[in-house]
XYZ file of C-alpha atoms in Angstrom:
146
model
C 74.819 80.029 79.602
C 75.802 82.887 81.647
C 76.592 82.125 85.570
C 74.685 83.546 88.276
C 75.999 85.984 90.675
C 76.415 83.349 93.202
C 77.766 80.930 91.151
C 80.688 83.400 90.405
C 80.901 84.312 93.715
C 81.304 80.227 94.956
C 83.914 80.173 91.323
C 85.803 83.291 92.787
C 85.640 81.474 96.482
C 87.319 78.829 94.896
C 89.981 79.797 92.885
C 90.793 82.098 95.701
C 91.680 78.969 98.405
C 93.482 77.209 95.448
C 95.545 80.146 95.027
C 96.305 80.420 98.788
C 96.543 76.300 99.245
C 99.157 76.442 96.133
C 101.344 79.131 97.909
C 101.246 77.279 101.425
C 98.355 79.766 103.089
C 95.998 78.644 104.940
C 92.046 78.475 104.442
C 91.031 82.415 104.034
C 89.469 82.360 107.448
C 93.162 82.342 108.696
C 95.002 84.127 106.830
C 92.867 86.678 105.702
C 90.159 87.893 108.180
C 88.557 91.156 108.925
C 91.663 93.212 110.613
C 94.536 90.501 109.905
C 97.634 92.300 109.599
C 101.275 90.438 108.674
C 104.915 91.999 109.105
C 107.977 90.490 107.234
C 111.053 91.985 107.545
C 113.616 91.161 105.408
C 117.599 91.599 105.883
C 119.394 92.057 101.913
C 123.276 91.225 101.334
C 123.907 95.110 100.637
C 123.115 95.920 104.020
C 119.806 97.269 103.531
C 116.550 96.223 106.187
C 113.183 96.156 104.246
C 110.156 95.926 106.895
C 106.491 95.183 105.055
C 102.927 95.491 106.703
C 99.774 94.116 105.348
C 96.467 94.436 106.658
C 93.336 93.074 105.784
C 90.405 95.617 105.630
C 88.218 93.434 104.287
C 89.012 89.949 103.594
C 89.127 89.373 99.661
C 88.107 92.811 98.966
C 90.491 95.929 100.469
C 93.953 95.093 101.979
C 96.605 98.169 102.585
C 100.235 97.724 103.270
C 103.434 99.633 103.038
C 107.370 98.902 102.989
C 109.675 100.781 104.889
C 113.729 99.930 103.592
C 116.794 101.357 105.146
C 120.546 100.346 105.370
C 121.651 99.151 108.327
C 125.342 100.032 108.564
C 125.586 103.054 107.064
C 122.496 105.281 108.221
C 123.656 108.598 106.666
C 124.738 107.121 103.287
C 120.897 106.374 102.100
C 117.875 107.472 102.698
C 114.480 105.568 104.103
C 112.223 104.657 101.598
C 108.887 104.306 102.139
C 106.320 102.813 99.904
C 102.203 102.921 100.790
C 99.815 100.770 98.504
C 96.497 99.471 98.619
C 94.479 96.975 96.631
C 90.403 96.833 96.260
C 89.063 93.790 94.488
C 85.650 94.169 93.181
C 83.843 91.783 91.766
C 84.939 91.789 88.357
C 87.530 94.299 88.853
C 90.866 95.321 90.945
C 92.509 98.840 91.094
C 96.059 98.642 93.212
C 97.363 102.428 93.680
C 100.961 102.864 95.466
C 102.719 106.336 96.725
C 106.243 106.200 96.733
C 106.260 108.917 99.969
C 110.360 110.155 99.116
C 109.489 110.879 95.351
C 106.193 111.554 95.224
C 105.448 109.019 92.731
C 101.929 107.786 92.382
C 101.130 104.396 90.349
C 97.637 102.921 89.662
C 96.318 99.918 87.682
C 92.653 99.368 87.055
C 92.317 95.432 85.570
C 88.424 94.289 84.445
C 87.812 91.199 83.318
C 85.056 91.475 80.018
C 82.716 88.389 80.564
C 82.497 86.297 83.324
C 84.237 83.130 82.724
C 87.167 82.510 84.610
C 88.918 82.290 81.297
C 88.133 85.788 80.263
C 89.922 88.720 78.054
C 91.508 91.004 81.203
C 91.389 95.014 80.231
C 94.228 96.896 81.541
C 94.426 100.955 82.083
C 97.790 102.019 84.291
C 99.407 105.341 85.186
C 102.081 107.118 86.389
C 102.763 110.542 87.837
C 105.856 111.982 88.699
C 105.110 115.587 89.831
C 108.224 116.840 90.553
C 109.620 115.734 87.269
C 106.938 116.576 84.969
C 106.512 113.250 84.127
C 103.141 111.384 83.215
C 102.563 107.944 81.983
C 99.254 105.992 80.606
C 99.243 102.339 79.336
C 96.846 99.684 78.556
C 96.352 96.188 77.421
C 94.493 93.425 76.534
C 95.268 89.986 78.259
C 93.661 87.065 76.260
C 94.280 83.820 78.198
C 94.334 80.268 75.782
């Protein structure tokens, strides 16, 4: 029999604190509530600085973030980067979009799951666009899970 809306929504709830509990998070309520926001910077053996910012729109649902890398030693070798993304999880559906701001390179992936059992077929469309080189991309798949 099919599950009720709530009863996926208490499955999704579920899974969801596993996840977290499995990767050393906290409950949700911590570590993701309305207007939580995380910084991690990160220092590479090549000299290069990578700063990332996450924040929480709405917990479970719409996070943003970006990533910001430079060298430290030599400034006027390389150039920043700077990376903006943001994620929207609906409820049997994600799309994740991310602008890379010094190419102009704009990625997207729409994933649906088609039933709703955890154990579900996952439909995947993604793109690509590369303005400035004339370059497009489209993929998709089918994820069957055993």
């Amino acid at each position: 029999a099919p599950l009720t809306p709530q009863e996926q929504q208490e499955l999704e709830t579920a899974e969801t604190n596993n996840k977290q509990q499995q990767a050393g998070g906290g409950p949700p309520s911590m570590t993701e509530g309305p207007g939580a926001s995380s910084i991690v910077a990160n220092f590479h053996s090549s000299g290069m600085m990578t700063l990332n910012y996450k924040r929480v729109i709405t917990p479970q649902r719409v996070s943003v973030g970006s990533e910001l890398a430079f060298p430290l030693f030599a400034p006027l070798q390389d150039s920043p980067e700077l990376l903006l993304g943001a994620e929207f999880n609906l409820t049997r559906s994600k799309l994740q979009w991310s602008l890379d701001c010094n190419t102009g390179k704009i990625n997207s992936v729409l994933e649906t799951r088609l039933g709703m059992s955890p154990m579900a077929p996952r439909f995947t469309l993604s793109a690509a666009m590369d303005h400035f080189n004339q370059d497009f991309k489209f993929g998709y798949s089918i994820n069957i899970d055993g």
